[in-house]
Coordinates of N, CA and C in Angstrom, one line a residue:
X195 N 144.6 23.2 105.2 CA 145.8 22.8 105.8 C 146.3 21.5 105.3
X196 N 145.5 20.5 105.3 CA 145.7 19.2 105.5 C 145.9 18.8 102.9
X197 N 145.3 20.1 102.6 CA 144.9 19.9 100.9 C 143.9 18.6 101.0
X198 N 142.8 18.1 101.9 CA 142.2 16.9 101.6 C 140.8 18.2 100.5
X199 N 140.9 19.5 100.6 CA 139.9 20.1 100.1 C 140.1 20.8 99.4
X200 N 140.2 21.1 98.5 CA 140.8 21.9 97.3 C 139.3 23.1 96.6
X201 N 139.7 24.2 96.1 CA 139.1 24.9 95.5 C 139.6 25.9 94.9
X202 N 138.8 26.1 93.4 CA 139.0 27.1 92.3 C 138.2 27.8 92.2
X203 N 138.5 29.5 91.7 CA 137.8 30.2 91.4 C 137.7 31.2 90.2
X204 N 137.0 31.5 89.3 CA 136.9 32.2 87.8 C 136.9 33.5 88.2
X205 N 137.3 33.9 87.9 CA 137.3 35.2 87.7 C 137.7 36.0 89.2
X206 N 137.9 37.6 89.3 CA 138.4 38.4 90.3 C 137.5 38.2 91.2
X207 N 137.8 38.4 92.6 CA 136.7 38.4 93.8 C 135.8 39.5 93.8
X208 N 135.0 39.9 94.1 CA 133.9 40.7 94.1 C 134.4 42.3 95.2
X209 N 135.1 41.2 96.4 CA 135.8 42.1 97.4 C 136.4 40.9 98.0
X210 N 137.8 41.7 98.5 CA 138.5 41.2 99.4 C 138.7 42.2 100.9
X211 N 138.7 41.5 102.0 CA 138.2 42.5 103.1 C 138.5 41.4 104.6
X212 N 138.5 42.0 105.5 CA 138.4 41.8 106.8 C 137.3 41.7 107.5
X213 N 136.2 40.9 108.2 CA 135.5 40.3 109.0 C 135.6 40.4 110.2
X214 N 135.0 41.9 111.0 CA 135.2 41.7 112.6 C 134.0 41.2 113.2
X215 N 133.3 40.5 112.4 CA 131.8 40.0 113.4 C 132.3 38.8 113.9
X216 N 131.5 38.6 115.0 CA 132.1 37.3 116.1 C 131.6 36.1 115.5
X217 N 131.0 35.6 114.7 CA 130.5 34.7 114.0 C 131.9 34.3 113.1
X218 N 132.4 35.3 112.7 CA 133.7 35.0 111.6 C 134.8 34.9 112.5
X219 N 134.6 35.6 113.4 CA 135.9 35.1 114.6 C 136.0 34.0 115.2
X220 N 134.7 33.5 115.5 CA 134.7 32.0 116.1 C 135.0 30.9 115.2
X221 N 134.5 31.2 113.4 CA 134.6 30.3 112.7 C 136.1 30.0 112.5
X222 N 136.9 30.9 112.7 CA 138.2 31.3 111.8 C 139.2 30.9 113.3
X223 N 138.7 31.6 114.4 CA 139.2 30.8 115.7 C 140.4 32.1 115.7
X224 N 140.3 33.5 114.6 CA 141.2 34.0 115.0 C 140.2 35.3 114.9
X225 N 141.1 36.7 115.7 CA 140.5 38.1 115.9 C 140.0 38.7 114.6
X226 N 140.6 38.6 113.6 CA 139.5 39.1 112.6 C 139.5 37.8 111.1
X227 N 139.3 37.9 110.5 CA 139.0 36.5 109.5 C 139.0 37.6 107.9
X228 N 140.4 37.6 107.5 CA 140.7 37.7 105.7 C 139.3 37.0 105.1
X229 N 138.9 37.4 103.9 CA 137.7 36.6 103.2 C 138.0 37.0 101.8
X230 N 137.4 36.6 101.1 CA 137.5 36.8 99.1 C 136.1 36.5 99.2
X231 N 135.2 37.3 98.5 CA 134.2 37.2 98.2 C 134.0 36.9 96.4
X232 N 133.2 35.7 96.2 CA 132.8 35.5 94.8 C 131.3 35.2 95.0
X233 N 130.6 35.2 93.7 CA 129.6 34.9 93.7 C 129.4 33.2 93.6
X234 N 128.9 32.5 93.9 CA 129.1 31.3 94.4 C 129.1 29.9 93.0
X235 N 128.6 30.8 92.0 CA 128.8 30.3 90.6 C 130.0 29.8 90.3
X236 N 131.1 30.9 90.8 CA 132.4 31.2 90.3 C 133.4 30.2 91.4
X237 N 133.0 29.6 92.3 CA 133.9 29.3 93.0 C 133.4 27.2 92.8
X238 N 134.5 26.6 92.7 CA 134.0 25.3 92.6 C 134.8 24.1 93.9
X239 N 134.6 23.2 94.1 CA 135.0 22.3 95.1 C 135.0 21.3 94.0
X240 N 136.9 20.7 93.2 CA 136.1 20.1 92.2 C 136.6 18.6 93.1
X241 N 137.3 18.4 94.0 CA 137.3 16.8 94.0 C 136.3 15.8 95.5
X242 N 136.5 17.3 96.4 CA 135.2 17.1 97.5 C 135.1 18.5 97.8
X243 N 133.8 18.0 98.6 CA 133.4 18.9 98.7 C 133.3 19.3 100.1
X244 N 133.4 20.8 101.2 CA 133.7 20.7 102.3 C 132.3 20.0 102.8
X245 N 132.6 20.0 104.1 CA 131.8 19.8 105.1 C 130.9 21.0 105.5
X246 N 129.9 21.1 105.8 CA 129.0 22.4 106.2 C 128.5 22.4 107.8
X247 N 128.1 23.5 107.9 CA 127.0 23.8 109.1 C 126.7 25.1 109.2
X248 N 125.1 25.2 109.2 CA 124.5 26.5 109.7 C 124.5 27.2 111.1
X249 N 125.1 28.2 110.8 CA 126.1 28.9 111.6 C 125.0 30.1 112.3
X250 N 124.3 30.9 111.5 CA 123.1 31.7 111.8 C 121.8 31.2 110.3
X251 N 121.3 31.9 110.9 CA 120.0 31.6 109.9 C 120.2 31.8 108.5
X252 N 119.9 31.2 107.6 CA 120.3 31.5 106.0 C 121.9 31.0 105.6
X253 N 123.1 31.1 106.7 CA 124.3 31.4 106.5 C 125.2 29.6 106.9
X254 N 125.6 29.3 105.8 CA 126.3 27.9 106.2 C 127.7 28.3 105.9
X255 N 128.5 27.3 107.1 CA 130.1 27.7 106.5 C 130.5 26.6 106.5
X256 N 131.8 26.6 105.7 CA 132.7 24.8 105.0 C 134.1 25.2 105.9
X257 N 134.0 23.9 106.0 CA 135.4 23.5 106.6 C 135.8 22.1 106.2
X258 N 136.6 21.7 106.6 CA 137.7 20.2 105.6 C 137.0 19.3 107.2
X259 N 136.4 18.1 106.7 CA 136.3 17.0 107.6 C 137.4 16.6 108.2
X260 N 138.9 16.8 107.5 CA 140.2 16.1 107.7 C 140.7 16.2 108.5
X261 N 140.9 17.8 108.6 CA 141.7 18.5 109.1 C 141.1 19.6 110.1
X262 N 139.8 19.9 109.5 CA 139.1 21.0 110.5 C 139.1 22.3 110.2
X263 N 140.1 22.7 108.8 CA 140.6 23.8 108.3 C 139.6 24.5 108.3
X264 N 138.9 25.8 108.5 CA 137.9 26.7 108.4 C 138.6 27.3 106.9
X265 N 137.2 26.9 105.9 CA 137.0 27.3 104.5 C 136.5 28.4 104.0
X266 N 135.1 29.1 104.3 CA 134.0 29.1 103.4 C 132.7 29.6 104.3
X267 N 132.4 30.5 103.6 CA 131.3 31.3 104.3 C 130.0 31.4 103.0
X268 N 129.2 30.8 103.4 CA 128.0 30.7 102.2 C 126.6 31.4 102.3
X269 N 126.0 32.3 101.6 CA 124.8 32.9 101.8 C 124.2 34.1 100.9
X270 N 123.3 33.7 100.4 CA 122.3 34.6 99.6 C 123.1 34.9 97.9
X271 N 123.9 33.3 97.3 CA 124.2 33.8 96.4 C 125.9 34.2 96.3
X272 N 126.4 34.2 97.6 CA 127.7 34.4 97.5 C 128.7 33.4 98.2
X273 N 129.9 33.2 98.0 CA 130.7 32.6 98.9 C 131.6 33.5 99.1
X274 N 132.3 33.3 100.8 CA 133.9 33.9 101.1 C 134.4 33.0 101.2
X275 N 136.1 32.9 101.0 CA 136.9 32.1 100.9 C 137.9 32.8 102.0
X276 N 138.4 32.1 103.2 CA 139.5 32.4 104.0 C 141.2 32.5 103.5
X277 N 141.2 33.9 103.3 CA 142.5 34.4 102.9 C 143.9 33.2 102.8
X278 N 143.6 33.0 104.4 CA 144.8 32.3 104.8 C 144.8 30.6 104.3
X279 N 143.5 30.0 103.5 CA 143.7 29.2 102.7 C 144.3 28.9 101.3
X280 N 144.3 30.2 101.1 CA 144.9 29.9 99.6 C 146.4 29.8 99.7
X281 N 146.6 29.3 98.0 CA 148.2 28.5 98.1 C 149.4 29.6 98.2
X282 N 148.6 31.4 98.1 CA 149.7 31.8 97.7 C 148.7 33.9 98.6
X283 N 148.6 33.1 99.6 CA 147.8 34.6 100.0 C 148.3 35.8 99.7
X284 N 149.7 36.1 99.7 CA 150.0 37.4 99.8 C 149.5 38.0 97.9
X285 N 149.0 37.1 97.5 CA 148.2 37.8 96.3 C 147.7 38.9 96.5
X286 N 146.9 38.5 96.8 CA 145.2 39.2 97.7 C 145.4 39.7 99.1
X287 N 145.4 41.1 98.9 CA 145.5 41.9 99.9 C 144.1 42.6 100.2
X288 N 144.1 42.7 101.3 CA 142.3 42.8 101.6 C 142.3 45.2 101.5
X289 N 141.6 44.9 100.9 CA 141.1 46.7 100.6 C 139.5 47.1 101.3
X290 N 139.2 46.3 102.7 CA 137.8 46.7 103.2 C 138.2 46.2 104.6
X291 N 137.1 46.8 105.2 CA 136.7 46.2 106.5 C 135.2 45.8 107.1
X292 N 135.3 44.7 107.3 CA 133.5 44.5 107.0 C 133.1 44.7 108.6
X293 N 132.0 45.0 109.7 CA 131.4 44.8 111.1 C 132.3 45.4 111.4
X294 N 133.3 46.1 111.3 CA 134.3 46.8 111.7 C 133.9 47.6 113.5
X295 N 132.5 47.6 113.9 CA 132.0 47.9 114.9 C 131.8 47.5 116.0
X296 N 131.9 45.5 115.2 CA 132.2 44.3 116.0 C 133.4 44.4 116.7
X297 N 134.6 44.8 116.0 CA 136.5 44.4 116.1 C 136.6 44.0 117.5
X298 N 137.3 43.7 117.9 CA 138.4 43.2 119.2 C 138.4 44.6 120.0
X299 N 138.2 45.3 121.4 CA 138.4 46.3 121.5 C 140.0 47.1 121.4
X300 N 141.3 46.0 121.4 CA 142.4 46.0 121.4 C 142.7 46.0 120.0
X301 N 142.1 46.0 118.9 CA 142.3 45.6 117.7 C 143.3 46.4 117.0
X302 N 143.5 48.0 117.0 CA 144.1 49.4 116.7 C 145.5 49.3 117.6
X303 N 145.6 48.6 118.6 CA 146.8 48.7 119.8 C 147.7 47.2 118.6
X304 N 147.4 46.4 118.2 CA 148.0 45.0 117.6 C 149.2 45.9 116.7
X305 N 149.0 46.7 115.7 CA 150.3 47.1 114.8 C 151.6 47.5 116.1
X306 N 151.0 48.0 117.2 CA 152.3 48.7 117.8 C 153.0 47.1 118.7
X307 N 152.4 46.2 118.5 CA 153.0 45.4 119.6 C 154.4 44.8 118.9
X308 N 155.1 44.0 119.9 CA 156.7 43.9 119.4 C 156.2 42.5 118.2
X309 N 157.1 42.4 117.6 CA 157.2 41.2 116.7 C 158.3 40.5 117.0
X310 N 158.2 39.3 117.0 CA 158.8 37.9 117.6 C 158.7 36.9 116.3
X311 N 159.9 36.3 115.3 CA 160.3 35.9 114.7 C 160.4 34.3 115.5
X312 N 159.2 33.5 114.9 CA 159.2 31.8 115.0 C 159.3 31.8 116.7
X313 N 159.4 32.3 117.3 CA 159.5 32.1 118.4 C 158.8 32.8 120.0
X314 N 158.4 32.9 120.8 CA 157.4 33.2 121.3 C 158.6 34.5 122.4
X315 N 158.3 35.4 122.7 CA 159.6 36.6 123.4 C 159.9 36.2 124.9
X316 N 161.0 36.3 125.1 CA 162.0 35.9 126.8 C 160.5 36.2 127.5
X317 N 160.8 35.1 128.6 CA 160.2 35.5 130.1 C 161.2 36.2 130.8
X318 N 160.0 37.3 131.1 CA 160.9 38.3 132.5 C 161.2 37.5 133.9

């Protein structure tokens, strides 16, 4: 949010997908969490580097000290990268659904709800 953390990545993601496990919902602070998955080779932090914490066992996630932006999901070899960070998301359109078992139980009811342009809809 803040650009105090910047990152690149070589080559195509491995998968691009959706995250309904509560671990990625809490990290992300929203109902499901966009991700890019690369192998961790391929993805660099070249002028800082995030901030970490282990989140479950084996599994550390990056966020910006600055700002608090939620980055980065790290484990066994791979990194995710949060959709909504990059400079130009509507690139990367997600083709998966990962814990999908996990979801929101309202998750299927969200496409039908009204849409409200910048602004939040009248009180009755």
């Amino acid at each position: 949010m803040c650009g105090a953390v910047r990152y690149a990545a070589q080559g195509g993601p491995l998968h691009i997908g959706y995250c309904h496990c509560r671990s990625c919902r809490h990290h992300s602070g929203a109902a499901v969490a966009g991700m890019l998955v690369f192998d961790t080779d391929n993805v660099i932090f070249p002028d800082r580097e995030p901030k970490t914490y282990v989140s479950s066992p084996g599994v550390c996630r990056g966020f910006c000290d600055a700002c608090g932006t939620s980055l980065s999901w790290h484990h066994r070899g791979l990194v995710s990268l949060h959709i909504g960070t990059l400079d130009d998301p509507d690139s990367r359109a997600p083709t998966l659904h990962w814990r999908y078992d996990e979801r929101c139980s309202w998750y299927e009811q969200a496409a039908s709800l009204p849409h409200a342009t910048m602004s939040y809809p009248d009180r009755n």
